[in-house]
Tab-separated table of C-alpha atoms and ligand atoms in Angstrom:
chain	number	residue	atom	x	y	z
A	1	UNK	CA	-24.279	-13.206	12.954
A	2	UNK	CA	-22.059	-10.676	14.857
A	3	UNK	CA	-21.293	-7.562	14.420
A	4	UNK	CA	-17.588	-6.854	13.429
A	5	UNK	CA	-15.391	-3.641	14.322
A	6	UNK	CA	-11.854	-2.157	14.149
A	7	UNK	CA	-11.079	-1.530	17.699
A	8	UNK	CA	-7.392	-0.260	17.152
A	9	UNK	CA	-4.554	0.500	14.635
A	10	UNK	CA	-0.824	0.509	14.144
A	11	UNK	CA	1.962	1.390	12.098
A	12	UNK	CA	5.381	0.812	11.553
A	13	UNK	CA	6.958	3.627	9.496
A	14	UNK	CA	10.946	2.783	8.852
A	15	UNK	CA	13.258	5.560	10.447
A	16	UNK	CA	14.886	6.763	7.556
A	17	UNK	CA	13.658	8.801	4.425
A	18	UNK	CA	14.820	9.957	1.034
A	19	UNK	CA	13.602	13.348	-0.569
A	20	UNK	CA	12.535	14.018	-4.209
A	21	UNK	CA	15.899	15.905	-4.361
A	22	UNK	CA	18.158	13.303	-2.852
A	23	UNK	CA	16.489	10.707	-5.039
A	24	UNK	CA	17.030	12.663	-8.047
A	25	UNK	CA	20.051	13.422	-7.464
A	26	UNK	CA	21.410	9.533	-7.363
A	27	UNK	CA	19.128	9.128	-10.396
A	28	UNK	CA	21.016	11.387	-12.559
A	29	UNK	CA	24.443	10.677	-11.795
A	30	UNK	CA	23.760	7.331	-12.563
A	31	UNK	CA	22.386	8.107	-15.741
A	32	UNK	CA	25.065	10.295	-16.307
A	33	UNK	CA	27.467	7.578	-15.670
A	34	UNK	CA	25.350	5.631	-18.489
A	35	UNK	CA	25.160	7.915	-20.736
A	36	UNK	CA	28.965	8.331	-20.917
A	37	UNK	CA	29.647	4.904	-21.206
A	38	UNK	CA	27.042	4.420	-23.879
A	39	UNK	CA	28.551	7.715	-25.559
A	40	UNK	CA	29.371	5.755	-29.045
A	41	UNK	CA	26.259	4.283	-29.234
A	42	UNK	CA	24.048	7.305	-28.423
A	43	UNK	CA	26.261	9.374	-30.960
A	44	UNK	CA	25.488	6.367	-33.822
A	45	UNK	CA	21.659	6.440	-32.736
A	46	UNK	CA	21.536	2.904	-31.585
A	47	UNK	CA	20.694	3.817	-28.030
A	48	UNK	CA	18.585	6.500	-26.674
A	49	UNK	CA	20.324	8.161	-24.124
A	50	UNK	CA	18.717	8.582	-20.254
A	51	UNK	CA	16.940	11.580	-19.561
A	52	UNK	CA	17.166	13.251	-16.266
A	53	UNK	CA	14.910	13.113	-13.744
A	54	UNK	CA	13.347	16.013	-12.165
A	55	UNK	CA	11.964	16.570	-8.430
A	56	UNK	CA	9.427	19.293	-9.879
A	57	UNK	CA	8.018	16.937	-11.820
A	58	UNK	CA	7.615	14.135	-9.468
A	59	UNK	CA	6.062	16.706	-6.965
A	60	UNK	CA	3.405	18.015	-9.603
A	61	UNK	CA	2.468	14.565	-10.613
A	62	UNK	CA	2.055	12.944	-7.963
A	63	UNK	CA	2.419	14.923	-4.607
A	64	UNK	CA	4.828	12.984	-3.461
A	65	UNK	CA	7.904	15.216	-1.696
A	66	UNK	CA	9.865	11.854	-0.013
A	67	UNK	CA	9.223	8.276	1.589
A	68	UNK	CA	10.172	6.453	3.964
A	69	UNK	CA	12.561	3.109	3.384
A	70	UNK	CA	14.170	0.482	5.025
A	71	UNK	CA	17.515	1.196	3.503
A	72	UNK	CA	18.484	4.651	2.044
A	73	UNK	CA	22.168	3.880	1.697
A	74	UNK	CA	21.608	1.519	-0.555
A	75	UNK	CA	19.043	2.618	-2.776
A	76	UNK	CA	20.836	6.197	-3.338
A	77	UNK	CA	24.125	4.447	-3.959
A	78	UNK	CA	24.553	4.935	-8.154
A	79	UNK	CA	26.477	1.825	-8.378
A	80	UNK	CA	23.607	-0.028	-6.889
A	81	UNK	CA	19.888	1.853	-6.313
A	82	UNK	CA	18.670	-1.552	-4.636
A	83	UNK	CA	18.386	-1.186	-1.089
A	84	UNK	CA	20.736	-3.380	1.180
A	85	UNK	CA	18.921	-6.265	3.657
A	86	UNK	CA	20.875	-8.808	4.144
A	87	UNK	CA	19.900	-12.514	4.606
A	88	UNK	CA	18.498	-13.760	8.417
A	89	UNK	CA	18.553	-17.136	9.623
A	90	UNK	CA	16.191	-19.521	9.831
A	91	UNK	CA	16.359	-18.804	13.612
A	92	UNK	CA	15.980	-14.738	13.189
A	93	UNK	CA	12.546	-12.961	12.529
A	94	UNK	CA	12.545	-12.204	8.726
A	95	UNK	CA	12.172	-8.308	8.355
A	96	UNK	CA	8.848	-8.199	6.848
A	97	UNK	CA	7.357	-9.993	10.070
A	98	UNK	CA	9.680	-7.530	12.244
A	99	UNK	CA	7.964	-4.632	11.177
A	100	UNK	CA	4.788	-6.042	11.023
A	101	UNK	CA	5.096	-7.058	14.657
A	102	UNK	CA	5.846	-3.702	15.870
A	103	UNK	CA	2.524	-2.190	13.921
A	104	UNK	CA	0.573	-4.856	15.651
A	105	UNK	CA	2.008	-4.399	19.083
A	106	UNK	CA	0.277	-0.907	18.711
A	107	UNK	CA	-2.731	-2.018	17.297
A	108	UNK	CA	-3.038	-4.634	20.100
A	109	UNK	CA	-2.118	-1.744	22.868
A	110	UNK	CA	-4.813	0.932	21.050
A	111	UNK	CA	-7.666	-2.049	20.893
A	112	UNK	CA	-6.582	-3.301	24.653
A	113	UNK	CA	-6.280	-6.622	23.818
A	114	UNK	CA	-3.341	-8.958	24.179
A	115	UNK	CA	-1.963	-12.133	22.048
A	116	UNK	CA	-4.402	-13.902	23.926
A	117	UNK	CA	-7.510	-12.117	22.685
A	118	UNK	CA	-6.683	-12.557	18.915
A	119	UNK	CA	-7.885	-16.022	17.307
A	120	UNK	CA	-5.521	-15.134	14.074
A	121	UNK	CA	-2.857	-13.244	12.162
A	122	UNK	CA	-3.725	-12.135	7.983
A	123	UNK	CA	-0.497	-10.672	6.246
A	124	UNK	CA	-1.677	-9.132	3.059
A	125	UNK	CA	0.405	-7.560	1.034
A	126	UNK	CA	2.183	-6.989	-2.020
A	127	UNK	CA	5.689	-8.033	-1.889
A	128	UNK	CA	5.830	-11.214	0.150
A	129	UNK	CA	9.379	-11.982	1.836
A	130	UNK	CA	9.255	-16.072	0.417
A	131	UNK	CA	6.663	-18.265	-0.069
A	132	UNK	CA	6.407	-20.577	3.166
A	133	UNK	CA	6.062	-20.453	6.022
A	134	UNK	CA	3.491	-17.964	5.584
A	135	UNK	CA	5.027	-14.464	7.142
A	136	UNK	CA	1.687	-14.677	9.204
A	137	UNK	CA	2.757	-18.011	10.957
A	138	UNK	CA	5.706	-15.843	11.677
A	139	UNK	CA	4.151	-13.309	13.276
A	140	UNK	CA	1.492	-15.788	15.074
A	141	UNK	CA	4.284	-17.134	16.978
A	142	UNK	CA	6.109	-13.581	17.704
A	143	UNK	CA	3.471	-12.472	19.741
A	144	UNK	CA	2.413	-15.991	20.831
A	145	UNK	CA	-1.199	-15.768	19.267
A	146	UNK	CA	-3.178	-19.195	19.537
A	147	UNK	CA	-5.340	-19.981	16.323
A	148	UNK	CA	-3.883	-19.918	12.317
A	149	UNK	CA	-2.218	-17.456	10.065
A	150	UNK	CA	-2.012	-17.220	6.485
A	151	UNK	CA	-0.865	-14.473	3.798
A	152	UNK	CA	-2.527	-13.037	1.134
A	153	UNK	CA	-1.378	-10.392	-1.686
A	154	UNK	CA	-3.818	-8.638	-3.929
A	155	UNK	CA	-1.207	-5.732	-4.658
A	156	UNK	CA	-2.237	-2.324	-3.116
A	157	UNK	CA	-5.442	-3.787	-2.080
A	158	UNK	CA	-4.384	-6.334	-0.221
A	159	UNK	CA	-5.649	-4.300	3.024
A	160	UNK	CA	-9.717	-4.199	2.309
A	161	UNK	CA	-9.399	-7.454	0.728
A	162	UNK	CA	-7.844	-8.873	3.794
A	163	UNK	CA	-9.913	-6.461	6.215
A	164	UNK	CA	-13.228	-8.117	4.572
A	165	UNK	CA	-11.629	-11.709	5.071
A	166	UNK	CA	-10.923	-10.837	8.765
A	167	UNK	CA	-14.442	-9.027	9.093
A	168	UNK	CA	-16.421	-12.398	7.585
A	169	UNK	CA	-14.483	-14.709	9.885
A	170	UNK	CA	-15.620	-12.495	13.073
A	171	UNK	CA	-18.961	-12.063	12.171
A	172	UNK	CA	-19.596	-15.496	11.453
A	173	UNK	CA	-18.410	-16.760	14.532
A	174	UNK	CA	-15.213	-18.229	13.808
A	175	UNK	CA	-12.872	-16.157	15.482
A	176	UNK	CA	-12.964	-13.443	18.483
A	177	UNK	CA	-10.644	-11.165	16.751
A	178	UNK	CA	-7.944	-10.932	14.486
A	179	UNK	CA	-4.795	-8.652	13.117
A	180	UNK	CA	-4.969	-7.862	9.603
A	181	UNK	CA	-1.108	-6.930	8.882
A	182	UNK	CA	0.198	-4.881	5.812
A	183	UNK	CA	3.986	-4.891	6.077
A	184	UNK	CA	5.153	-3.336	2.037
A	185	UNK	CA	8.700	-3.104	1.488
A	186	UNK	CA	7.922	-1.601	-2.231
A	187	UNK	CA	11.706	-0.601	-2.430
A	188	UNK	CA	12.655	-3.900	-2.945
A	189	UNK	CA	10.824	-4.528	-6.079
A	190	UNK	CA	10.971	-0.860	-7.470
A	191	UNK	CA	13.685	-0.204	-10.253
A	192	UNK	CA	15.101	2.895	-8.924
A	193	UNK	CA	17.068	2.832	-12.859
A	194	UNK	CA	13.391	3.711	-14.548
A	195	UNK	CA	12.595	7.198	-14.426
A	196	UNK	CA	8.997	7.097	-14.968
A	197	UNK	CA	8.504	4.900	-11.779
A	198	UNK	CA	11.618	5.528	-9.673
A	199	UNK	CA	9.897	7.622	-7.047
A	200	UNK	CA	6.717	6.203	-6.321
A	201	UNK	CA	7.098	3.764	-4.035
A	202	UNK	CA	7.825	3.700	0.085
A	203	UNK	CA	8.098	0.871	2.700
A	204	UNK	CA	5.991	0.976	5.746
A	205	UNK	CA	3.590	-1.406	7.978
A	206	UNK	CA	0.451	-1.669	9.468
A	207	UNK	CA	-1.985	-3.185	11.360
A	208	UNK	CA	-5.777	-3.425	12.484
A	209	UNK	CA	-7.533	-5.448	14.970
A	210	UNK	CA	-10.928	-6.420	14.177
A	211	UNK	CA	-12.959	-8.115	16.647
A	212	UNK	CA	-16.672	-8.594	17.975
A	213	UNK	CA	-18.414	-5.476	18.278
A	214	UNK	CA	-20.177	-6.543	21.472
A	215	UNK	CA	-16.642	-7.223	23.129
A	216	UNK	CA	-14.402	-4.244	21.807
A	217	UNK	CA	-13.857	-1.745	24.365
A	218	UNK	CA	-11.197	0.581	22.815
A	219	UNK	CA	-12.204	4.254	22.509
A	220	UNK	CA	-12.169	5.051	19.240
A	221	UNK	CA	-13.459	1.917	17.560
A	222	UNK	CA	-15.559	1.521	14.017
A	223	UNK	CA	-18.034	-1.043	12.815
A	224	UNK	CA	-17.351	-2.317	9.405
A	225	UNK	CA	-21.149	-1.497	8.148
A	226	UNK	CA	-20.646	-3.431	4.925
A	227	UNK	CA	-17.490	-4.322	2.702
A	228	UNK	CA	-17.533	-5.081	-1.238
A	229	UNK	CA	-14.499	-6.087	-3.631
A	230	UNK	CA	-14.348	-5.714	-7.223
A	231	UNK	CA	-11.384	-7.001	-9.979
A	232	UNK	CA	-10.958	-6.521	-13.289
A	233	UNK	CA	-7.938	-8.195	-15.590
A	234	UNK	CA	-5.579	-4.981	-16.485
A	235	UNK	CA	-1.429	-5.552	-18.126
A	236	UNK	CA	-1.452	-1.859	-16.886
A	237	UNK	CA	0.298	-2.981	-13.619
A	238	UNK	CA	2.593	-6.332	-13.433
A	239	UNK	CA	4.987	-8.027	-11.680
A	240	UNK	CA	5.963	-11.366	-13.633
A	241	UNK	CA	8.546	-11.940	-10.429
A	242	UNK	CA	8.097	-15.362	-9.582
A	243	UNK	CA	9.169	-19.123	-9.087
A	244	UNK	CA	9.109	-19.734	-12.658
A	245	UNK	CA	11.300	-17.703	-13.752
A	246	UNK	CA	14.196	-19.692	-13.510
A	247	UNK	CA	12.583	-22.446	-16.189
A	248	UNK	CA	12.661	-20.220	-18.655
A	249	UNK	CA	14.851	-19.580	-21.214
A	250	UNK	CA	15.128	-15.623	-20.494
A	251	UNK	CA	15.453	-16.183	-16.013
A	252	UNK	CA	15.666	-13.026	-14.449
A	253	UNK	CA	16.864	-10.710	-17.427
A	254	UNK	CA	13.013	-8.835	-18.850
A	255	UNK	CA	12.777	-5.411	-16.514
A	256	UNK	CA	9.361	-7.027	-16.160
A	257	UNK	CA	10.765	-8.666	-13.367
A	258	UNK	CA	10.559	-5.255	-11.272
A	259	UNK	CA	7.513	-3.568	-10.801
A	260	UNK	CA	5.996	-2.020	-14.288
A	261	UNK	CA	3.366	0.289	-15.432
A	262	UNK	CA	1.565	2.427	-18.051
A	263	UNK	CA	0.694	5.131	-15.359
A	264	UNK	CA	-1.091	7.446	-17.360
A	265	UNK	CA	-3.411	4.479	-18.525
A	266	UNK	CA	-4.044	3.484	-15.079
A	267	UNK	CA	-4.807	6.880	-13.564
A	268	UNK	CA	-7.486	7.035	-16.164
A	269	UNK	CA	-9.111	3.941	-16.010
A	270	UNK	CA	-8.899	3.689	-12.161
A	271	UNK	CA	-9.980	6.749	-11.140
A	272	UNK	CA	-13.890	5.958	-12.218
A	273	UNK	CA	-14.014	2.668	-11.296
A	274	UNK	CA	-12.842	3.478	-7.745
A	275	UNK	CA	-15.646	6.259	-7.667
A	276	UNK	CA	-18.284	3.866	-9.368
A	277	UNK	CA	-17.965	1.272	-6.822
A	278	UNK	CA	-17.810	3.666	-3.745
A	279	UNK	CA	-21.244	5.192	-4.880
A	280	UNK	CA	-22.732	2.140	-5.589
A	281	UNK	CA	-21.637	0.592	-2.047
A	282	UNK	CA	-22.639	3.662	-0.073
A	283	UNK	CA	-26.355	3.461	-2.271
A	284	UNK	CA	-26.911	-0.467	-1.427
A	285	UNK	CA	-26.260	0.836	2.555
A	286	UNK	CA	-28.644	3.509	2.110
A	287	UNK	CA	-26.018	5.959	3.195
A	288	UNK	CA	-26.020	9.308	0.852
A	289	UNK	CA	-22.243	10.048	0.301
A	290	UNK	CA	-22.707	13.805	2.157
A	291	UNK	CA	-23.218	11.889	5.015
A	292	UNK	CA	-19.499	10.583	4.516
A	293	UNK	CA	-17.140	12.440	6.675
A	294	UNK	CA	-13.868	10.656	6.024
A	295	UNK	CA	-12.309	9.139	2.872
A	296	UNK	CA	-9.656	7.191	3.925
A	297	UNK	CA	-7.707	6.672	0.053
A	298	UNK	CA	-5.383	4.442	-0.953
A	299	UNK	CA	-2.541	6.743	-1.288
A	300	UNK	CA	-0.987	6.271	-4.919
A	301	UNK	CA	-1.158	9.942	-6.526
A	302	UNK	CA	-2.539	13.162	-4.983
A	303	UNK	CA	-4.520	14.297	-8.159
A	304	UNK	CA	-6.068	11.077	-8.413
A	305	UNK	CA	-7.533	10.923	-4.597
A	306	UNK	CA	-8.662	14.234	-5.803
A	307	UNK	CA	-10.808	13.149	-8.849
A	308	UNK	CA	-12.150	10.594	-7.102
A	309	UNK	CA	-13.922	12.564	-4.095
A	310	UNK	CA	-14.757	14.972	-6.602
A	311	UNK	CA	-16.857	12.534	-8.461
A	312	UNK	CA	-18.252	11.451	-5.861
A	313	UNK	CA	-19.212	14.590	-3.986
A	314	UNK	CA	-19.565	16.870	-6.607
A	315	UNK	CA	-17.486	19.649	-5.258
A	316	UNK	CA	-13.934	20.104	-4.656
A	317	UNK	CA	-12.764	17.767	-0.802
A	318	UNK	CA	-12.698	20.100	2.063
A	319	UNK	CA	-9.438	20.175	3.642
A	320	UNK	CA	-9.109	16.808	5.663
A	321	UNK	CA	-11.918	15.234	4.098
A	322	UNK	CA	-9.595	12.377	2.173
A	323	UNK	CA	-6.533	12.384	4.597
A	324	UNK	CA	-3.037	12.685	2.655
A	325	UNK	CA	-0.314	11.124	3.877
A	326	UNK	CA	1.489	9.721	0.719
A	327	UNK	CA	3.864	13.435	0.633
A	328	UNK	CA	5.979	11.803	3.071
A	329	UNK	CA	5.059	8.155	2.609
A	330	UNK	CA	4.489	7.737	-1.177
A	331	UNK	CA	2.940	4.875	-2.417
A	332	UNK	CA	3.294	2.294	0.429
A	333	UNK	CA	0.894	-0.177	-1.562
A	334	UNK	CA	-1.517	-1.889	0.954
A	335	UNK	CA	-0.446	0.223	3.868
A	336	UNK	CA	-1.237	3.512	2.256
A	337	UNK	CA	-4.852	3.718	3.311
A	338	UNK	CA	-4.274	2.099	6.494
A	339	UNK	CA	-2.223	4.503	7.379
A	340	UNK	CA	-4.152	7.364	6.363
A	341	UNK	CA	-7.359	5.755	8.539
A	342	UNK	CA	-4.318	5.307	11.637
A	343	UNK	CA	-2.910	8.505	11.765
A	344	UNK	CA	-6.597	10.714	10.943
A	345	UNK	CA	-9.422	9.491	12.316
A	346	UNK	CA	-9.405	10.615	15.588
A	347	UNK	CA	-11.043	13.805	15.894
A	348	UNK	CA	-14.232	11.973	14.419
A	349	UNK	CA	-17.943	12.144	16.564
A	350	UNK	CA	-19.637	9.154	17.410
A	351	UNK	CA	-21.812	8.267	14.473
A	352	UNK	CA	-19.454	9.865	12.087
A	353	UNK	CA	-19.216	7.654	8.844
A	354	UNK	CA	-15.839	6.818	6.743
A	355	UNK	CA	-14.899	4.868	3.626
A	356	UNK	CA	-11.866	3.306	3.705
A	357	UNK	CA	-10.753	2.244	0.441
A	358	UNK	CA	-7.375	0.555	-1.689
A	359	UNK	CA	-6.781	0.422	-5.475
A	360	UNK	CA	-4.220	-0.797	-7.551
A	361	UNK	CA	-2.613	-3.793	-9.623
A	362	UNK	CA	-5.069	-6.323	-10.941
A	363	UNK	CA	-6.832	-4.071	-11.109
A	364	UNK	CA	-7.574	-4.428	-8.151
A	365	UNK	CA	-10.520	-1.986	-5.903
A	366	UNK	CA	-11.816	-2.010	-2.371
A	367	UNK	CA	-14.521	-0.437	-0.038
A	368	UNK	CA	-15.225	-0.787	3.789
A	369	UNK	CA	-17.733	1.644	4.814
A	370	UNK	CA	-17.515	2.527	9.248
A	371	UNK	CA	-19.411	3.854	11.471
A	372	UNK	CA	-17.765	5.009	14.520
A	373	UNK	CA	-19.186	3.874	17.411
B	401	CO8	N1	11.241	13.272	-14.165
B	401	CO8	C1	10.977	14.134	-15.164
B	401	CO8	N2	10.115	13.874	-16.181
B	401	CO8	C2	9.507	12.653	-16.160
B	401	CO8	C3	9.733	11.719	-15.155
B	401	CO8	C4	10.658	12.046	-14.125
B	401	CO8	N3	10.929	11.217	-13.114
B	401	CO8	N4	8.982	10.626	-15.390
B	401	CO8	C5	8.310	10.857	-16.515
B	401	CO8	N5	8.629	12.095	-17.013
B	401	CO8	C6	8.123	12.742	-18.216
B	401	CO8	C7	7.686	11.711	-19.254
B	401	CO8	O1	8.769	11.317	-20.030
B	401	CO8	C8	6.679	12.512	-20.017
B	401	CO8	O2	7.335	13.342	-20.944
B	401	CO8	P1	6.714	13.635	-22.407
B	401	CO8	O3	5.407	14.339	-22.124
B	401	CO8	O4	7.748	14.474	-23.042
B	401	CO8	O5	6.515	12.284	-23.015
B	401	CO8	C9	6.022	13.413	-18.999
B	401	CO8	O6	6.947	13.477	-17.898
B	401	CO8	C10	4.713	12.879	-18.478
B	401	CO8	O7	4.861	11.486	-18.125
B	401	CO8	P2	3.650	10.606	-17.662
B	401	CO8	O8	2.535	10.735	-18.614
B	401	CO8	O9	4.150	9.214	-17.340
B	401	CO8	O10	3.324	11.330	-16.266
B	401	CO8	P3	1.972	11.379	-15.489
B	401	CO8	O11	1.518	12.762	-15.413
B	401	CO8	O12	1.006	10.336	-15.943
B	401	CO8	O13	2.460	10.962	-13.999
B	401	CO8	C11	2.432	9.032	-12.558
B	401	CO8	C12	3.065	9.711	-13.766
B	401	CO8	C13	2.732	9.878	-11.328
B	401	CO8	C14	3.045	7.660	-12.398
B	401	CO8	C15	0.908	8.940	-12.729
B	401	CO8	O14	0.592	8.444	-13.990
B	401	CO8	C16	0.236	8.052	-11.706
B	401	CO8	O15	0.348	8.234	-10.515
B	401	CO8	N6	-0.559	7.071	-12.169
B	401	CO8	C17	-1.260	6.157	-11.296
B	401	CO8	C18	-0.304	5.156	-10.834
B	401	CO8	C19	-0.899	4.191	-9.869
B	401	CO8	O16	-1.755	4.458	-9.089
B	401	CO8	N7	-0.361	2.986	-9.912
B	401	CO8	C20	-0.728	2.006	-9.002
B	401	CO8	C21	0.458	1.201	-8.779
B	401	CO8	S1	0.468	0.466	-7.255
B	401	CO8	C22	-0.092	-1.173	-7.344
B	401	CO8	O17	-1.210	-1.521	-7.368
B	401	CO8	C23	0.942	-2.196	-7.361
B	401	CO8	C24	1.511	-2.328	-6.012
B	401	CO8	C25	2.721	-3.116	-6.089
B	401	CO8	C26	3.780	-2.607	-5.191
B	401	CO8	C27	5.042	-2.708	-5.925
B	401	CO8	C28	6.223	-2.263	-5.192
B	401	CO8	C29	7.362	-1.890	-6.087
C-alpha cells in the first residue's frame, strides 16, 4: 500500500465579478418590470407580487459581498439573468474543460510534474457540460495525459468524494498520480428570477494533483492521512435537470428544473452532521481536533462554517483557522473548499494538520484529514 499526497493546487477563477449591489440592482428592476405587468392581477389578489431584494440581507446571511462568473453581461441583463456561452464545436474545447485545464496547468507547475507524470484526469463536479464524452477525456487529451478519465458529480462534494477516489487509486498501486478537477459553472443552473437563491452561487475551477508520497517533491505537499464519506437522502437540495425531461408531459416548464432549496432547513440539518462526522474521523485517527490547525470548509454560508468549528472546538475559530474565501467567490459548489485549501495553506509548519472538507446536495458530506509533510 502507498502512501498518497497532494503535491500541488490550482485554480481558475473567471475574470469578471458581480457585487451584491449590482446583482440587486438587475433583480429589482426586473421584478419591477413584473410587477407592473402583473399589476391587474396583484390588485385582484391572484398573484403575489415580487419582493425586492436586498444586498444587506444577502451580506448578513450569508457573507457573501460578490462572485465571480463567466458571463456578467448576461446574467445582469433584466430581460434575460442567464448568463451568455454560446455553443463550441465539436472541434473546440468545451468551456468547462477550458477552465479546468488552466487550474490544472497550475496544479501540474506547483506539484512539478508534467502530462507525463499523471496516470489520469477525475472531473467532479456539479453541473456537468453534457453527458459524453466525459469532460475528463477532454481534458486527458488537452494536456496529452496517457491513462483514463472519467467524471463524477456528487453536488458540492464532488471534490473529497473525487479526492478519496484519486487517493485509493494511488495508494493501491494503480496509478502514479492523478488531477482531481472541479470546474462549477453554478451560474448556469442558478435562477437569478428567485430571490431567496439568486445570489448564492459563483463559477470557478480547480485542481489537485495527488500522487505517491515517496515520489512527490513539491514544497508544500500533504499526505491524505485518512478520508471518509457519508450520504444521507434529503429533497432539501434538487436539481430534477435531466435527460428525461423531455418524456414528460410537463418538459422543461417546473422551476425545479433550476437549482432549488429550503435553505433554512438545510443550514440546520447540515451544520451537525458536518461537525459529527469531522469529530468522529479525527477520533478513529487518533488525532484530538486542537491539534487541527486548518479547516479548509466548503464555502456555502459564513455563519454556517462558523457553527461548525465551533462545535467542534468549543470556542469561537481564531482568525484564519477555517479560511474564507466565499465573500468574493460565493458558493462555487465543489471548488469552494479547494479553493480555500489553494489559496491558504501556505504559511503552515511541517507536521501541521488540516481537514479539508465539502457539504451539500444529497446530502452530501466529506472529510480528508493532511498532514503536511
Ligand atoms: N433579499 C431580501 N430578503 C430576502 C432575500 C433577499 N434576497 N431572500 C430571502 N429574504 C427574506 C425571506 O423572505 C425571509 O423573510 P421573512 O422572514 O419575512 O419570511 C427572510 O429573508 C429570511 O429568509 P431565509 O430564512 O430563507 O434566510 P436565511 O437566513 O435562512 O438565509 C440562506 C438564506 C443564505 C440561503 C441560508 O439559509 C443558507 O445559506 N443555507 C444553507 C444553504 C446551503 O448550504 N446550501 C447548499 C447548496 S449547494 C449544493 O450542495 C448544491 C450544489 C449545486 C450547485 C448548483 C449550481 C446552481
Amino acid at each position: 500500500m502507498q502512501h498518497a499526497v497532494i503535491s500541488g493546487s490550482g485554480l481558475y477563477t473567471p475574470p469578471e465579478s458581480i457585487s451584491n449591489d449590482e446583482l440587486v440592482a438587475s433583480f429589482n428592476q426586473w421584478a419591477g418590470q413584473w410587477n407592473a405587468e402583473h399589476a391587474d392581477a396583484i390588485a385582484q389578489g391572484s398573484l403575489a407580487p415580487q419582493p425586492e431584494s436586498s444586498a444587506a440581507f444577502i451580506e448578513k446571511a450569508s457573507g457573501i459581498r460578490s462572485r465571480h462568473v463567466v458571463d456578467k453581461a448576461g446574467i445582469l441583463d433584466p430581460a434575460r439573468m442567464v448568463p451568455r456561452i454560446p455553443e463550441r464545436s465539436n472541434d473546440e474545447p468545451s468551456i468547462l474543460c477550458e477552465m479546468g485545464v488552466a487550474a490544472a496547468r497550475e496544479a501540474l507547475e506547483r506539484a512539478g510534474r508534467t502530462a507525463a507524470d499523471i496516470d489520469g484526469v477525475i472531473v467532479a463536479c456539479s453541473n456537468l457540460q453534457r453527458p459524453y464524452p466525459a469532460v475528463a477525456i477532454e481534458v486527458q487529451a488537452a494536456l496529452g495525459i496517457q491513462g483514463y478519465g472519467f467524471d463524477m458529480n456528487v453536488a458540492c462534494s464532488s471534490a473529497t468524494f473525487g479526492l478519496q477516489t484519486a487517493a485509493n487509486a494511488v495508494q493501491l498501486g494503480q496509478a502514479r498520480a492523478l488531477l482531481v478537477i472541479d470546474p462549477e459553472i453554478c451560474t448556469g443552473h442558478l435562477n437569478f428570477r428567485d430571490r431567496d437563491s439568486h445570489f448564492i452561487f459563483g463559477d470557478a475551477a480547480t485542481a489537485l494533483v495527488v500522487e505517491r508520497a515517496d515520489q512527490a517533491t513539491s514544497a508544500h505537499r500533504y499526505e491524505i492521512l485518512g478520508t471518509r464519506l457519508f450520504t444521507q437522502f434529503s429533497n432539501n437540495i434538487r436539481n430534477n435537470f435531466g435527460f428525461l425531461n423531455r418524456a414528460a408531459e410537463e418538459g422543461m416548464t417546473h422551476p425545479d428544473k433550476l437549482f432549488v432549496q429550503e435553505g433554512r432547513k438545510v443550514f440546520k440539518e447540515v451544520c451537525p452532521l458536518v461537525a459529527e462526522l469531522i469529530a468522529n474521523h479525527l477520533a478513529e485517527l487518533d488525532i484530538p481536533v486542537e491539534r487541527v490547525s486548518r479547516f479548509w470548509l466548503h464555502q456555502a454560508n459564513l455563519t454556517m462554517n462558523h457553527l461548525i468549528v465551533k462545535r467542534l472546538l468549543g470556542r469561537e475559530p481564531e482568525p484564519g483557522e477555517a479560511p474564507v474565501i466565499l465573500d468574493t467567490y460565493g458558493n462555487t459548489s465543489s471548488a469552494g473548499s479547494v479553493i480555500a485549501l489553494h489559496l491558504h495553506h501556505e504559511d503552515l509548519v511541517s507536521g501541521s494538520l488540516g481537514v479539508l472538507s465539502s457539504f451539500g446536495a444529497g446530502y452530501s458530506i466529506g472529510s480528508v484529514v493532511l498532514r503536511k509533510v
